[in-house]
Short mmCIF file of C-alpha atoms in Angstrom, two decimals:
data_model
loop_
_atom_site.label_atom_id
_atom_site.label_comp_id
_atom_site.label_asym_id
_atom_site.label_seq_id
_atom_site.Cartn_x
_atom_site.Cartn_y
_atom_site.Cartn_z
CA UNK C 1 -67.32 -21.12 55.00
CA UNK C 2 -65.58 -19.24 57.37
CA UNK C 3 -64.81 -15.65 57.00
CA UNK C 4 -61.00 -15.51 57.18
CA UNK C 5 -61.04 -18.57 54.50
CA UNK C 6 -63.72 -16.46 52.54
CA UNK C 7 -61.10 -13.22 52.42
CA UNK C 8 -57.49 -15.61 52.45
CA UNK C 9 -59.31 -16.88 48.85
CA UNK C 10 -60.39 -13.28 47.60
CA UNK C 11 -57.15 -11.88 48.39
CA UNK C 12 -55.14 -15.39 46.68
CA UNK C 13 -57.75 -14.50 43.62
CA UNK C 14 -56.77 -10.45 43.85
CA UNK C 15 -52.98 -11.42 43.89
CA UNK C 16 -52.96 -13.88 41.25
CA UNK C 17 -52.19 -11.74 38.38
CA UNK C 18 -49.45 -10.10 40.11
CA UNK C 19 -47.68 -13.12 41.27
CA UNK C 20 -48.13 -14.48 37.79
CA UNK C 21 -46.40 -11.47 36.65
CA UNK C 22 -43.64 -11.86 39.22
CA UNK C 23 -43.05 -15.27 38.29
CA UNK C 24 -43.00 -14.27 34.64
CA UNK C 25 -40.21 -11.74 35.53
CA UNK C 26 -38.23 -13.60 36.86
CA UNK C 27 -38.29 -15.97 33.84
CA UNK C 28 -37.29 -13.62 31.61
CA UNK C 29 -34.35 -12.38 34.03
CA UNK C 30 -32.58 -15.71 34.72
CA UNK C 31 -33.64 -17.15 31.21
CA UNK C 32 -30.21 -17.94 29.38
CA UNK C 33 -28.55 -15.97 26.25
CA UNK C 34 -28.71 -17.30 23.14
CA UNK C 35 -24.90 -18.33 21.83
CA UNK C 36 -23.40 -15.48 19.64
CA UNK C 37 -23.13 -16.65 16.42
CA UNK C 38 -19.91 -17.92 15.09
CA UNK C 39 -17.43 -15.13 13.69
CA UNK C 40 -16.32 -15.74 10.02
CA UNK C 41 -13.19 -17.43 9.27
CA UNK C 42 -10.53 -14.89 8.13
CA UNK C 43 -10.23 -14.14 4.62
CA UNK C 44 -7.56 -14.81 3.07
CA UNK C 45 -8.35 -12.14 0.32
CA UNK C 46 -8.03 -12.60 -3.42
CA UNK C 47 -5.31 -15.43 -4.72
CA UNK C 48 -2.31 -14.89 -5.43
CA UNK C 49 -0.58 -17.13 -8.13
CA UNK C 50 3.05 -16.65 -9.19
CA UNK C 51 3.18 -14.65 -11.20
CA UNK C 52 1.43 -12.32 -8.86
CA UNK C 53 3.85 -12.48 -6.63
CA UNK C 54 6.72 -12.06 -8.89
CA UNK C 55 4.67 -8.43 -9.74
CA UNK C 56 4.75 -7.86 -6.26
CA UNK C 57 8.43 -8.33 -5.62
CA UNK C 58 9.37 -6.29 -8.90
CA UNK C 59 7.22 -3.60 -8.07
CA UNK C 60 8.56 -3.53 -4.22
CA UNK C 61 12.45 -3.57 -5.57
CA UNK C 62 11.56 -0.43 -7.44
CA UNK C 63 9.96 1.08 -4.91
CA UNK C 64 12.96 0.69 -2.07
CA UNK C 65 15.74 1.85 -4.85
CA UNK C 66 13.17 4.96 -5.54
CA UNK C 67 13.23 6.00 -2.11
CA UNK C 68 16.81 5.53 -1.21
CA UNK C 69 17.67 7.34 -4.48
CA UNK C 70 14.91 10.23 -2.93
CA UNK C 71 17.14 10.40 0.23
CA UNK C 72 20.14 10.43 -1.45
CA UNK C 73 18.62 13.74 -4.18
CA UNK C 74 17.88 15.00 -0.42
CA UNK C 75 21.28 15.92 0.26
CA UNK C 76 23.07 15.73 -2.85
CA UNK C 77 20.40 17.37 -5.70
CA UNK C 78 22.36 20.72 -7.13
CA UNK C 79 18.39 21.69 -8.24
CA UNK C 80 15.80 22.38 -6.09
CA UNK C 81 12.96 21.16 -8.80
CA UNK C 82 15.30 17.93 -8.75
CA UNK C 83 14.68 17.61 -5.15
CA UNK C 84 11.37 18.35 -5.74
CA UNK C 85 10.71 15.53 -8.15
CA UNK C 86 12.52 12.70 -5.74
CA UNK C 87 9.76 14.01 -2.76
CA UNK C 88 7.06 13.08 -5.08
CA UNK C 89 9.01 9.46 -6.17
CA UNK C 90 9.40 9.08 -3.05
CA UNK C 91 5.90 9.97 -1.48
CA UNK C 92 4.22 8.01 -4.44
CA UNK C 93 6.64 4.34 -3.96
CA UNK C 94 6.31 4.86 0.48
CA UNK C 95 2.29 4.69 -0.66
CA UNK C 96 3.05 1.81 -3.40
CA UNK C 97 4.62 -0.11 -0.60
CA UNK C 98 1.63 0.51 2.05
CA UNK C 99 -0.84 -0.74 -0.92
CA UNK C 100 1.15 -3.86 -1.51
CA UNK C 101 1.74 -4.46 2.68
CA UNK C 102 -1.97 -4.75 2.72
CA UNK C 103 -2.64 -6.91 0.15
CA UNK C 104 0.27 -9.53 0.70
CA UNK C 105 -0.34 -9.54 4.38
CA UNK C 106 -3.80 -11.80 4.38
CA UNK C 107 -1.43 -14.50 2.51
CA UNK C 108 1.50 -14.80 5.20
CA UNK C 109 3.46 -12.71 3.17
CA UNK C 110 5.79 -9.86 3.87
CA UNK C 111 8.15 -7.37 1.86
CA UNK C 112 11.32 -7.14 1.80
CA UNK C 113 13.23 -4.02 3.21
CA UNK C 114 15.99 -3.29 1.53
CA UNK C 115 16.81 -3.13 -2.28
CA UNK C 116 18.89 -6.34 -3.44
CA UNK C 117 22.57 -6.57 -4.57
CA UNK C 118 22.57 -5.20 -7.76
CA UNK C 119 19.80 -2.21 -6.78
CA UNK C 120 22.24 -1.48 -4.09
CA UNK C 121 25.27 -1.03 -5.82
CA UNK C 122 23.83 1.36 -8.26
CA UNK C 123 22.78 3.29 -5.27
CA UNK C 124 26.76 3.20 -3.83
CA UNK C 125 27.46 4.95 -6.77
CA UNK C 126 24.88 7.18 -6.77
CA UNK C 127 25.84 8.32 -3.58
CA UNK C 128 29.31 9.50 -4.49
CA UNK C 129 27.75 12.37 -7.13
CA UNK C 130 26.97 15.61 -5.93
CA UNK C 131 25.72 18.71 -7.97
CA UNK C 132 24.81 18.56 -11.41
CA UNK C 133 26.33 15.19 -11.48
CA UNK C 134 23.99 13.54 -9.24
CA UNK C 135 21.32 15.34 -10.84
CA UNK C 136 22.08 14.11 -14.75
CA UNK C 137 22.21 10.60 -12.84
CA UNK C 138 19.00 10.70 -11.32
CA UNK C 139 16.85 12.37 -14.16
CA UNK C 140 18.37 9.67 -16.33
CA UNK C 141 17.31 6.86 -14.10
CA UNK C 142 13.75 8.72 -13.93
CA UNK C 143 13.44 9.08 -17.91
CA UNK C 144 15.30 5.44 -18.94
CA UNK C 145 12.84 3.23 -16.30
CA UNK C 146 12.94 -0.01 -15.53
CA UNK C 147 11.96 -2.20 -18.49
CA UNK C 148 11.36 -5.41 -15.91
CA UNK C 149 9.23 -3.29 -14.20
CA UNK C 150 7.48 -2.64 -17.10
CA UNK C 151 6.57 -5.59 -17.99
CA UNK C 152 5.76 -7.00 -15.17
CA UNK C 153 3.24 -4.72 -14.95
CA UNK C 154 2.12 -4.79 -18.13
CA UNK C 155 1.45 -8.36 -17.36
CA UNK C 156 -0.34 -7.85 -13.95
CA UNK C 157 -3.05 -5.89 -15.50
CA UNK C 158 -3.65 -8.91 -18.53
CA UNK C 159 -3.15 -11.79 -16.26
CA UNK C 160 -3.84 -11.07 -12.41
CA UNK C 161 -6.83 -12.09 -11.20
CA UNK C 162 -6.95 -9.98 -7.58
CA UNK C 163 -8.75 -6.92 -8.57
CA UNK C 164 -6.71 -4.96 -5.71
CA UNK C 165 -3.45 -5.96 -7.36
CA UNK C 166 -4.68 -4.59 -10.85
CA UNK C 167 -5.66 -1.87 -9.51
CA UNK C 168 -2.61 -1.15 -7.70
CA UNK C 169 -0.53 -2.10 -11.03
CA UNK C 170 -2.52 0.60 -12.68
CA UNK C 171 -1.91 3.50 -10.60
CA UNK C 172 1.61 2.50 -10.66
CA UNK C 173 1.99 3.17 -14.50
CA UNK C 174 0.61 6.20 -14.52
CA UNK C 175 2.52 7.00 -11.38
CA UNK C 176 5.97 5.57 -13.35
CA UNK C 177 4.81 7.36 -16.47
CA UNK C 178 4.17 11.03 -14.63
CA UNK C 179 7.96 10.78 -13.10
CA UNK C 180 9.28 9.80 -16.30
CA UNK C 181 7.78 12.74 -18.20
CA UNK C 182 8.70 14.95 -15.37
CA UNK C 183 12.27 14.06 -15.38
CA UNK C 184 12.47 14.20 -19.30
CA UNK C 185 10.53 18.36 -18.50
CA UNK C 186 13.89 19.00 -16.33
CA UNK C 187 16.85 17.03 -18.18
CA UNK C 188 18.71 19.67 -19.78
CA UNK C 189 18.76 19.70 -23.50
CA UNK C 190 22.05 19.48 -25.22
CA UNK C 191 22.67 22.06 -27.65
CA UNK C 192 24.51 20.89 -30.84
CA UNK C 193 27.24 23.26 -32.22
CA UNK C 194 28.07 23.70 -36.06
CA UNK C 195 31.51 24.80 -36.41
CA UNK C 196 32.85 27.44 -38.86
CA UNK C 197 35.29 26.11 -41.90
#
């Protein structure tokens, strides 16, 4: 065999791994990605049956009537722990109403904005007391409640089956309850007067 055959066939034999690695390389370089897997379909949370629903729109009318009354206590509270008491109403139902955003919204739902017909009008008339006026008003509305509300509720917690929404309707009781027993701490007592014969 002839000499340059004899060192073309070492060198071919020397070079063998490495082009073996090169070609390996380059497999692994152009070789394709694997398909990411399929995302999950959206959840659509928790159901919501009826009577759900009716919680959340009773819970979202008390909630809009709270905080316009708050804006109104704003400018037209004689009492400074008055005004005190609507910032906390109010803080607590602009929360409420953030709670119930997120758990209508996976169900094509939305809230409404602004109190309805009858809510309203009480709010007209709040609106024209000032002083001590207003403030009797409010504190009344505070300690008296909303017996709808109330049950509906009351209701949410025995029926609903969307944990979020029970939960929710819990903290709002004990929200509702801590306002009420505030307001009935800073309703003025009436003092009753035995007359003289």
């Amino acid at each position: 065999m002839p000499r340059f055959a004899l060192s073309l066939s070492a060198s071919l034999r020397a070079a063998a791994p490495l082009m073996s690695m090169l070609a390996l390389s380059g497999c692994f370089g152009t070789a394709p990605k694997p398909a990411p897997a399929p995302l999950p379909p959206l959840s659509k949370g928790q159901p919501l049956t009826t009577a759900d629903a009716a919680f959340v729109q009773a819970l979202n009318e008390a909630d809009l009537t709270d905080i316009a009354l708050a804006k109104l206590a704003a400018t037209n509270a004689a009492r400074n722990d008055v005004r005190a008491l609507s910032d906390t109403v109010s803080r607590d139902s602009a929360e409420t109403r953030t709670k119930l955003g997120e758990i209508v919204s996976p169900h094509d739902l939305s809230l409404t904005t602004a109190p309805m017909r009858d809510d309203q009008e009480m709010i007209d008339r709040m609106a024209k007391l000032y002083g001590a006026r207003f403030d009797s008003a409010y504190l009344a509305h505070l300690r008296k409640g909303e017996p709808i509300l109330s049950a509906a509720i009351a209701s949410a917690i025995a029926q609903s089956k969307n944990a979020d929404l029970i939960a929710l309707a819990k903290d709002s009781q004990s929200k509702i309850a801590a306002h009420k027993a505030s307001a009935e701490a800073l309703a003025p007592t009436r003092v009753s007067r035995r007359h003289r014969r």
